[in-house]
Amino acid sequence: MTRIGLEGMEFHAFHGYYESERKMGSQFLLDVYVELKSDLVDSEDIHDTVNYENIYMICKKEMREPKQLLETVAYNIVNKLKTKFDIIEKVDLKLHKIGVQLGGKVQKSVIEYSN
């Protein structure tokens, strides 16, 4: 099994159920791992793997599109990655929303999605 990952991608984005969240925005951290359908081969051809630059660009694009639910953001990123790259078997994603306002001290909320 071969996994490729990007950890700690940082975004200021405008996701949230409440209008104030979508207006002010929040800080997010995003971790994404993709599992390839086949093991790596003795090749220097980027087409035998997934270029993590492409993973980042898909994540960046989806983080720019405001959504009410983080679950929707997570689903969209995973779906786009699996649709664009036939070589991907599975995607594991963890999306952290930093400094959520719940009336008490909460460091972050987290959404995890695997498919």
mmCIF file with all atom_site columns, C-alpha atoms in Angstrom, residues 33-109:
data_model
loop_
_atom_site.group_PDB
_atom_site.id
_atom_site.type_symbol
_atom_site.label_atom_id
_atom_site.label_alt_id
_atom_site.label_comp_id
_atom_site.label_asym_id
_atom_site.label_entity_id
_atom_site.label_seq_id
_atom_site.pdbx_PDB_ins_code
_atom_site.Cartn_x
_atom_site.Cartn_y
_atom_site.Cartn_z
_atom_site.occupancy
_atom_site.B_iso_or_equiv
_atom_site.pdbx_formal_charge
_atom_site.auth_seq_id
_atom_site.auth_comp_id
_atom_site.auth_asym_id
_atom_site.auth_atom_id
_atom_site.pdbx_PDB_model_num
ATOM 1  C CA . TYR A 1 33  ? -3.973  11.262 2.756   1.00 0.00 ? 33  TYR A CA 1
ATOM 2  C CA . VAL A 1 34  ? -4.584  9.376  -0.467  1.00 0.00 ? 34  VAL A CA 1
ATOM 3  C CA . GLU A 1 35  ? -4.067  5.639  -0.789  1.00 0.00 ? 35  GLU A CA 1
ATOM 4  C CA . LEU A 1 36  ? -3.046  4.424  -4.232  1.00 0.00 ? 36  LEU A CA 1
ATOM 5  C CA . LYS A 1 37  ? -4.643  1.382  -5.886  1.00 0.00 ? 37  LYS A CA 1
ATOM 6  C CA . SER A 1 38  ? -1.241  -0.133 -6.598  1.00 0.00 ? 38  SER A CA 1
ATOM 7  C CA . ASP A 1 39  ? 2.164   0.010  -4.987  1.00 0.00 ? 39  ASP A CA 1
ATOM 8  C CA . LEU A 1 40  ? 4.768   2.378  -6.292  1.00 0.00 ? 40  LEU A CA 1
ATOM 9  C CA . VAL A 1 41  ? 6.984   1.011  -9.018  1.00 0.00 ? 41  VAL A CA 1
ATOM 10 C CA . ASP A 1 42  ? 10.606  1.700  -9.868  1.00 0.00 ? 42  ASP A CA 1
ATOM 11 C CA . SER A 1 43  ? 9.699   4.720  -11.964 1.00 0.00 ? 43  SER A CA 1
ATOM 12 C CA . GLU A 1 44  ? 10.483  8.400  -12.050 1.00 0.00 ? 44  GLU A CA 1
ATOM 13 C CA . ASP A 1 45  ? 7.270   9.146  -13.971 1.00 0.00 ? 45  ASP A CA 1
ATOM 14 C CA . ILE A 1 46  ? 4.962   11.458 -11.999 1.00 0.00 ? 46  ILE A CA 1
ATOM 15 C CA . HIS A 1 47  ? 1.983   9.796  -13.747 1.00 0.00 ? 47  HIS A CA 1
ATOM 16 C CA . ASP A 1 48  ? 2.673   6.588  -11.778 1.00 0.00 ? 48  ASP A CA 1
ATOM 17 C CA . THR A 1 49  ? 1.663   8.403  -8.612  1.00 0.00 ? 49  THR A CA 1
ATOM 18 C CA . VAL A 1 50  ? -0.353  11.463 -7.551  1.00 0.00 ? 50  VAL A CA 1
ATOM 19 C CA . ASN A 1 51  ? 1.454   14.786 -7.522  1.00 0.00 ? 51  ASN A CA 1
ATOM 20 C CA . TYR A 1 52  ? 0.790   16.313 -4.111  1.00 0.00 ? 52  TYR A CA 1
ATOM 21 C CA . GLU A 1 53  ? 0.742   19.752 -5.752  1.00 0.00 ? 53  GLU A CA 1
ATOM 22 C CA . ASN A 1 54  ? -2.500  18.651 -7.460  1.00 0.00 ? 54  ASN A CA 1
ATOM 23 C CA . ILE A 1 55  ? -3.902  17.448 -4.145  1.00 0.00 ? 55  ILE A CA 1
ATOM 24 C CA . TYR A 1 56  ? -3.176  20.852 -2.643  1.00 0.00 ? 56  TYR A CA 1
ATOM 25 C CA . MET A 1 57  ? -4.786  22.758 -5.518  1.00 0.00 ? 57  MET A CA 1
ATOM 26 C CA . ILE A 1 58  ? -8.021  20.766 -5.226  1.00 0.00 ? 58  ILE A CA 1
ATOM 27 C CA . CYS A 1 59  ? -8.121  21.367 -1.472  1.00 0.00 ? 59  CYS A CA 1
ATOM 28 C CA . LYS A 1 60  ? -7.412  25.083 -1.924  1.00 0.00 ? 60  LYS A CA 1
ATOM 29 C CA . LYS A 1 61  ? -10.182 25.456 -4.500  1.00 0.00 ? 61  LYS A CA 1
ATOM 30 C CA . GLU A 1 62  ? -12.758 23.701 -2.326  1.00 0.00 ? 62  GLU A CA 1
ATOM 31 C CA . MET A 1 63  ? -11.762 25.687 0.776   1.00 0.00 ? 63  MET A CA 1
ATOM 32 C CA . ARG A 1 64  ? -12.479 28.900 -1.172  1.00 0.00 ? 64  ARG A CA 1
ATOM 33 C CA . GLU A 1 65  ? -16.117 27.871 -1.759  1.00 0.00 ? 65  GLU A CA 1
ATOM 34 C CA . PRO A 1 66  ? -18.122 28.814 1.376   1.00 0.00 ? 66  PRO A CA 1
ATOM 35 C CA . LYS A 1 67  ? -20.338 26.045 2.744   1.00 0.00 ? 67  LYS A CA 1
ATOM 36 C CA . GLN A 1 68  ? -22.567 25.925 5.808   1.00 0.00 ? 68  GLN A CA 1
ATOM 37 C CA . LEU A 1 69  ? -21.386 22.487 6.899   1.00 0.00 ? 69  LEU A CA 1
ATOM 38 C CA . LEU A 1 70  ? -17.809 21.279 7.189   1.00 0.00 ? 70  LEU A CA 1
ATOM 39 C CA . GLU A 1 71  ? -19.104 17.824 6.344   1.00 0.00 ? 71  GLU A CA 1
ATOM 40 C CA . THR A 1 72  ? -19.969 19.126 2.880   1.00 0.00 ? 72  THR A CA 1
ATOM 41 C CA . VAL A 1 73  ? -16.491 20.607 2.444   1.00 0.00 ? 73  VAL A CA 1
ATOM 42 C CA . ALA A 1 74  ? -14.894 17.289 3.443   1.00 0.00 ? 74  ALA A CA 1
ATOM 43 C CA . TYR A 1 75  ? -17.151 15.290 1.117   1.00 0.00 ? 75  TYR A CA 1
ATOM 44 C CA . ASN A 1 76  ? -16.453 17.613 -1.830  1.00 0.00 ? 76  ASN A CA 1
ATOM 45 C CA . ILE A 1 77  ? -12.669 17.404 -1.423  1.00 0.00 ? 77  ILE A CA 1
ATOM 46 C CA . VAL A 1 78  ? -12.690 13.604 -1.182  1.00 0.00 ? 78  VAL A CA 1
ATOM 47 C CA . ASN A 1 79  ? -15.086 13.274 -4.124  1.00 0.00 ? 79  ASN A CA 1
ATOM 48 C CA . LYS A 1 80  ? -13.017 15.617 -6.336  1.00 0.00 ? 80  LYS A CA 1
ATOM 49 C CA . LEU A 1 81  ? -9.777  13.761 -5.578  1.00 0.00 ? 81  LEU A CA 1
ATOM 50 C CA . LYS A 1 82  ? -11.262 10.341 -6.312  1.00 0.00 ? 82  LYS A CA 1
ATOM 51 C CA . THR A 1 83  ? -12.960 11.599 -9.485  1.00 0.00 ? 83  THR A CA 1
ATOM 52 C CA . LYS A 1 84  ? -9.860  13.327 -10.869 1.00 0.00 ? 84  LYS A CA 1
ATOM 53 C CA . PHE A 1 85  ? -7.356  10.549 -10.161 1.00 0.00 ? 85  PHE A CA 1
ATOM 54 C CA . ASP A 1 86  ? -8.256  6.983  -11.122 1.00 0.00 ? 86  ASP A CA 1
ATOM 55 C CA . ILE A 1 87  ? -5.177  5.741  -9.275  1.00 0.00 ? 87  ILE A CA 1
ATOM 56 C CA . ILE A 1 88  ? -6.651  6.751  -5.880  1.00 0.00 ? 88  ILE A CA 1
ATOM 57 C CA . GLU A 1 89  ? -8.268  3.914  -3.926  1.00 0.00 ? 89  GLU A CA 1
ATOM 58 C CA . LYS A 1 90  ? -9.110  5.775  -0.726  1.00 0.00 ? 90  LYS A CA 1
ATOM 59 C CA . VAL A 1 91  ? -8.908  9.264  0.765   1.00 0.00 ? 91  VAL A CA 1
ATOM 60 C CA . ASP A 1 92  ? -8.642  10.051 4.485   1.00 0.00 ? 92  ASP A CA 1
ATOM 61 C CA . LEU A 1 93  ? -9.345  13.650 5.437   1.00 0.00 ? 93  LEU A CA 1
ATOM 62 C CA . LYS A 1 94  ? -9.292  15.565 8.707   1.00 0.00 ? 94  LYS A CA 1
ATOM 63 C CA . LEU A 1 95  ? -10.554 19.170 8.761   1.00 0.00 ? 95  LEU A CA 1
ATOM 64 C CA . HIS A 1 96  ? -9.894  21.287 11.873  1.00 0.00 ? 96  HIS A CA 1
ATOM 65 C CA . LYS A 1 97  ? -11.748 24.531 12.572  1.00 0.00 ? 97  LYS A CA 1
ATOM 66 C CA . ILE A 1 98  ? -9.612  26.588 14.953  1.00 0.00 ? 98  ILE A CA 1
ATOM 67 C CA . GLY A 1 99  ? -11.097 28.628 17.801  1.00 0.00 ? 99  GLY A CA 1
ATOM 68 C CA . VAL A 1 100 ? -14.753 27.656 17.545  1.00 0.00 ? 100 VAL A CA 1
ATOM 69 C CA . GLN A 1 101 ? -17.039 29.868 19.612  1.00 0.00 ? 101 GLN A CA 1
ATOM 70 C CA . LEU A 1 102 ? -19.174 27.702 21.891  1.00 0.00 ? 102 LEU A CA 1
ATOM 71 C CA . GLY A 1 103 ? -19.281 29.752 25.074  1.00 0.00 ? 103 GLY A CA 1
ATOM 72 C CA . GLY A 1 104 ? -16.322 27.971 26.652  1.00 0.00 ? 104 GLY A CA 1
ATOM 73 C CA . LYS A 1 105 ? -12.718 27.133 25.895  1.00 0.00 ? 105 LYS A CA 1
ATOM 74 C CA . VAL A 1 106 ? -12.541 24.901 22.824  1.00 0.00 ? 106 VAL A CA 1
ATOM 75 C CA . GLN A 1 107 ? -9.332  24.672 20.842  1.00 0.00 ? 107 GLN A CA 1
ATOM 76 C CA . LYS A 1 108 ? -10.879 23.306 17.634  1.00 0.00 ? 108 LYS A CA 1
ATOM 77 C CA . SER A 1 109 ? -13.614 21.250 16.107  1.00 0.00 ? 109 SER A CA 1
#
